[in-house]
Coordinates of C-alpha atoms and ligand atoms in Angstrom, one line a residue:
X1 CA 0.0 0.0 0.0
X2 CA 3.0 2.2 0.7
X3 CA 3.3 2.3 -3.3
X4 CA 1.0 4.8 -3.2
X5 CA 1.5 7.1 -0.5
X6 CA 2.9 10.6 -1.9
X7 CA 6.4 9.4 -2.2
X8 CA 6.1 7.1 -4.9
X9 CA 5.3 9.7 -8.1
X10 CA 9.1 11.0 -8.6
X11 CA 9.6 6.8 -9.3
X12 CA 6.5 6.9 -11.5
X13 CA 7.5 9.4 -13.2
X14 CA 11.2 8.0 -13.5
X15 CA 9.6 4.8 -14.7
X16 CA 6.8 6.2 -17.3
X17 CA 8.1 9.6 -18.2
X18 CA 5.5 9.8 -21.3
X19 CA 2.5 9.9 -19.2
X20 CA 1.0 12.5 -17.4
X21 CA 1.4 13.5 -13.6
X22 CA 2.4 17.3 -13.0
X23 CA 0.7 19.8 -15.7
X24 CA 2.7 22.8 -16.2
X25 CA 0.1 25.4 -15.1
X26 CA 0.6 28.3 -12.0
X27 CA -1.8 28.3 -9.7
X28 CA -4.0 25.5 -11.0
X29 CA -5.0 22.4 -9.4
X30 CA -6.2 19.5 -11.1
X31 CA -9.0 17.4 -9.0
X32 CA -9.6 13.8 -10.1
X33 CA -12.1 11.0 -8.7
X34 CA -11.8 7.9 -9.5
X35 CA -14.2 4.7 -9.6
X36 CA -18.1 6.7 -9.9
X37 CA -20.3 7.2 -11.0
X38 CA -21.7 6.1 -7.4
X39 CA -25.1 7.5 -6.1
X40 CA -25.0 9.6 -3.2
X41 CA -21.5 10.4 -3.3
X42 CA -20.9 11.8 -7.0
X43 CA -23.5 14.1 -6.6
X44 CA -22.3 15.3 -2.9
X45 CA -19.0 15.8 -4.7
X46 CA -20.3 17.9 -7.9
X47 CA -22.6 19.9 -5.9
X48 CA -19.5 20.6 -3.7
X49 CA -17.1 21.6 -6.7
X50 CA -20.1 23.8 -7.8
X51 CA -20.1 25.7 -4.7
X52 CA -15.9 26.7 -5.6
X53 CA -16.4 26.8 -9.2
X54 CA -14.2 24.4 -9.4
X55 CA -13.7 21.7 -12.6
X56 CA -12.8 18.7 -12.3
X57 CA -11.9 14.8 -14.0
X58 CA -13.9 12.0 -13.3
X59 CA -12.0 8.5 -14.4
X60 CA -15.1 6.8 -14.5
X61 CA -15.4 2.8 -14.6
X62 CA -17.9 1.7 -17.2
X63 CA -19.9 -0.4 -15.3
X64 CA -20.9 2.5 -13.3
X65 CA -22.0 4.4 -16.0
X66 CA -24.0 1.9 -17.1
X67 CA -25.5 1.3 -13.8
X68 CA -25.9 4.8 -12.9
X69 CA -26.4 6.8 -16.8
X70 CA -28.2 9.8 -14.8
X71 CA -25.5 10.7 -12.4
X72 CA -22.9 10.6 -15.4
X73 CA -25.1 12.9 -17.4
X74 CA -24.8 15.3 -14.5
X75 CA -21.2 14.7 -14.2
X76 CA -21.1 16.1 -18.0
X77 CA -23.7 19.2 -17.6
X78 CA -21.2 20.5 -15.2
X79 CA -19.1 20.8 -17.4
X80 CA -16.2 18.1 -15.6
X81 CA -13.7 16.0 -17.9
X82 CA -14.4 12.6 -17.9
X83 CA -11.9 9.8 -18.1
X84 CA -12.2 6.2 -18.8
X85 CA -10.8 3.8 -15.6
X86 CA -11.9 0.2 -17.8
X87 CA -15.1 -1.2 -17.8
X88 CA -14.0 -3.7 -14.1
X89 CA -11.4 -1.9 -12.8
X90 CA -9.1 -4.2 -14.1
X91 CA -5.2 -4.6 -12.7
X92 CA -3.1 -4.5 -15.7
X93 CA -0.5 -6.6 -14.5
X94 CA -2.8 -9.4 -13.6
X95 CA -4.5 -8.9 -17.5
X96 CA -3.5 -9.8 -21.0
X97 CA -3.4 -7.0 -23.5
X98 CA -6.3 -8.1 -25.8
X99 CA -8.6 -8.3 -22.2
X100 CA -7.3 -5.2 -20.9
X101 CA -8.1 -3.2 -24.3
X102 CA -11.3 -4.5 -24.9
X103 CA -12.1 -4.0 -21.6
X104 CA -10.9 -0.1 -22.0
X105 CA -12.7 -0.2 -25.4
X106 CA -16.2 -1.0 -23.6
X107 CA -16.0 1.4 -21.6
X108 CA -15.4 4.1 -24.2
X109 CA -18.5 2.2 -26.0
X110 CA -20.7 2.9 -22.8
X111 CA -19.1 6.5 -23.2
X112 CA -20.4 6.8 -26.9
X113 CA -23.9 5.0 -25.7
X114 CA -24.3 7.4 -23.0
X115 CA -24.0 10.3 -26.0
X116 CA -20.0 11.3 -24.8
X117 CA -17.8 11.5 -27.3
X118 CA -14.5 13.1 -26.0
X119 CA -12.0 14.9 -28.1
X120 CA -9.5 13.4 -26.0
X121 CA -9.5 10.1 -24.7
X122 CA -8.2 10.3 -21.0
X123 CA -7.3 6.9 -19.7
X124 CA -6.2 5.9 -16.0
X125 CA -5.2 2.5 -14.7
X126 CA -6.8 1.2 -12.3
X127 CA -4.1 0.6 -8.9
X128 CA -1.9 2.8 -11.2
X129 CA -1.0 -0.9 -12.7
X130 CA -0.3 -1.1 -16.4
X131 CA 2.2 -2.9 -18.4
X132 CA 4.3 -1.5 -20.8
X133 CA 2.5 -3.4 -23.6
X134 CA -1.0 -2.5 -22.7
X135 CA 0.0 1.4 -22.4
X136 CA 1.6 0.6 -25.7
X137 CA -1.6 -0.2 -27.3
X138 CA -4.0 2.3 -25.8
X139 CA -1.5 5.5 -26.6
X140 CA -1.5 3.9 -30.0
X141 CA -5.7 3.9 -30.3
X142 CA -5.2 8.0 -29.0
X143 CA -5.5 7.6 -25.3
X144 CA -3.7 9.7 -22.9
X145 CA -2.5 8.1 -20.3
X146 CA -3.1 10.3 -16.9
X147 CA -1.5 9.3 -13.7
X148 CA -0.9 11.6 -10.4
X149 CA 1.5 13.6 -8.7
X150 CA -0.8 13.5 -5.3
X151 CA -2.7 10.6 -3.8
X152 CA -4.8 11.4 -0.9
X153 CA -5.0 8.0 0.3
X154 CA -8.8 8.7 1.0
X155 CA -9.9 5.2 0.3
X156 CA -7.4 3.9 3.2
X157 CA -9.3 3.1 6.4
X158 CA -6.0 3.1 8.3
X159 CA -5.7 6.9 7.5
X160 CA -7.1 9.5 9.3
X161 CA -9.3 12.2 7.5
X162 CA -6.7 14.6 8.7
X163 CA -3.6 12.9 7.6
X164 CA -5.1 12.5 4.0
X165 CA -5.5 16.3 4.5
X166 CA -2.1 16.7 5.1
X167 CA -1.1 14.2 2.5
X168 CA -2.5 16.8 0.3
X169 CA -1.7 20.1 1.5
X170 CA 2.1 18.7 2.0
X171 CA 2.3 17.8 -1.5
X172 CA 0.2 19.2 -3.9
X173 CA 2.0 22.7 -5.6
X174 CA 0.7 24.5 -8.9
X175 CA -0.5 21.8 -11.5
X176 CA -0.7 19.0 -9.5
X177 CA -3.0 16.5 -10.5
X178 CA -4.4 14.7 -7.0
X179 CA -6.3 11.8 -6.7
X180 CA -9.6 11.2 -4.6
X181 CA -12.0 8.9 -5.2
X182 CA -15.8 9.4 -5.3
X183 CA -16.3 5.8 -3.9
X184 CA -18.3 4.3 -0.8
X185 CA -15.3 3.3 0.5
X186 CA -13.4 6.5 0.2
X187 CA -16.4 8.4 1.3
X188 CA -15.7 8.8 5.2
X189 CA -12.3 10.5 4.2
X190 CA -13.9 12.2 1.4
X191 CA -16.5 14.2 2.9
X192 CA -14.1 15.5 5.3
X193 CA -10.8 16.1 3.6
X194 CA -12.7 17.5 0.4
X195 CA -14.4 20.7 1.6
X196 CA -11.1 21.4 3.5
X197 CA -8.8 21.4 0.2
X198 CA -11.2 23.6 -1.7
X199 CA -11.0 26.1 0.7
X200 CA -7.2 26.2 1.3
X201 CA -6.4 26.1 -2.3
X202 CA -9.2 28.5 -3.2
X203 CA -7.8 31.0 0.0
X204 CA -4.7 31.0 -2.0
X205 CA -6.0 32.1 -4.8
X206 CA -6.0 28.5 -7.3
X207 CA -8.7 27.4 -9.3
X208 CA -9.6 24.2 -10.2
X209 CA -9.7 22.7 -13.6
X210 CA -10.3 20.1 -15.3
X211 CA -7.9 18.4 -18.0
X212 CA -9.8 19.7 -20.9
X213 CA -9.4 22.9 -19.9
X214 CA -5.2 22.9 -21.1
X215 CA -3.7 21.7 -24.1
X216 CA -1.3 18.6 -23.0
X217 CA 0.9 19.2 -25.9
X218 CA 4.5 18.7 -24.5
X219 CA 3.1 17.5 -21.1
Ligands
ZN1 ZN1 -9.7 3.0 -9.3

């Protein structure tokens, strides 16, 4: 689990410099939720982001969209990014390539069923897990491949609310790209470490966007 505490992204990016962690932007933040859409909790989060104005990137698993069409509508009307996280939430090293695409690639179907067709095809792994191969293929069918610079650690019940608060104030700078999850597990971290970043980051004088809103050219 340690993997994915906040130390681990100067080795990710050390290991997989094409993909994208950091964003090159001053006084930007880049929000991401993983794993919706989940009733109750994606709403409690976009009402929230509403409240700061603040955009944000939904790696969404396509089950969920299936299961819950509505809520990703209204992730969409508010104008968020939305990114595909598979169709399982598949671990890439525990996959084959042909599985792990076609798993990515229904997904993107439910995207197109649900009436989303993205200009840019954002792609997360799942537990950050990928093989060489599999990023191979999906960079080669137009995916970008989006990691994280900041991992709140929200979905860890051995983590206090307040030290995933910390985990994020300590680490997150100008174009950070953070991790939450908008998840029934996360949700007890969530709903207390999420108000509190908006407002620090907003009292300094960020704003929130999501990654639509910069050209990744270079990144
Ligand atoms: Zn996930």
């Amino acid at each position: 689990m340690n993997l994915f505490l906040p130390k681990y992204p100067s080795l990710l990016k050390l290991l997989y410099p094409k993909r994208i962690s950091r964003i090159q932007d001053e006084n930007a933040i880049y929000l991401t939720f993983d794993d919706g859409p989940i009733p109750e909790i994606t709403p409690w989060v976009l009402d929230l982001l509403d409240d700061y104005s603040a955009k944000a990137t939904f790696f969404c698993i396509g089950e969920n969209v299936v299961k819950n069409p509505n809520i990703f509508q209204s992730i969409l009307k508010n104008g968020h990014a939305v990114g595909n996280h598979t169709y399982n939430h598949l671990n890439g090293w525990k996959s084959s390539k042909a599985v792990y695409t076609q798993n990515t690639e229904k997904t993107q179907q439910a995207f197109k069923d649900n009436h989303y067709h993205p200009e840019t095809r954002f792609f997360r792994p799942p537990y950050g897990r990928i093989k060489n191969s599999q990023a191979s293929a999906l960079v080669e069918s137009g995916y970008k491949i989006v990691m994280w610079d900041v991992i709140s650690g929200d979905y860890d019940h051995n983590l206090s609310a307040e030290k995933c608060y910390q985990n994020v104030i300590e680490n997150a700078a100008s174009g950070s790209t953070i991790v939450f999850h908008d998840s029934e597990k996360a949700f007890k971290n969530l709903r207390e470490v999420l108000p509190r970043v908006l407002r620090y980051y907003s009292e300094k004088g960020f704003t929130f966007k999501s990654l639509t809103d910069v050209p990744l050219e270079g990144q």
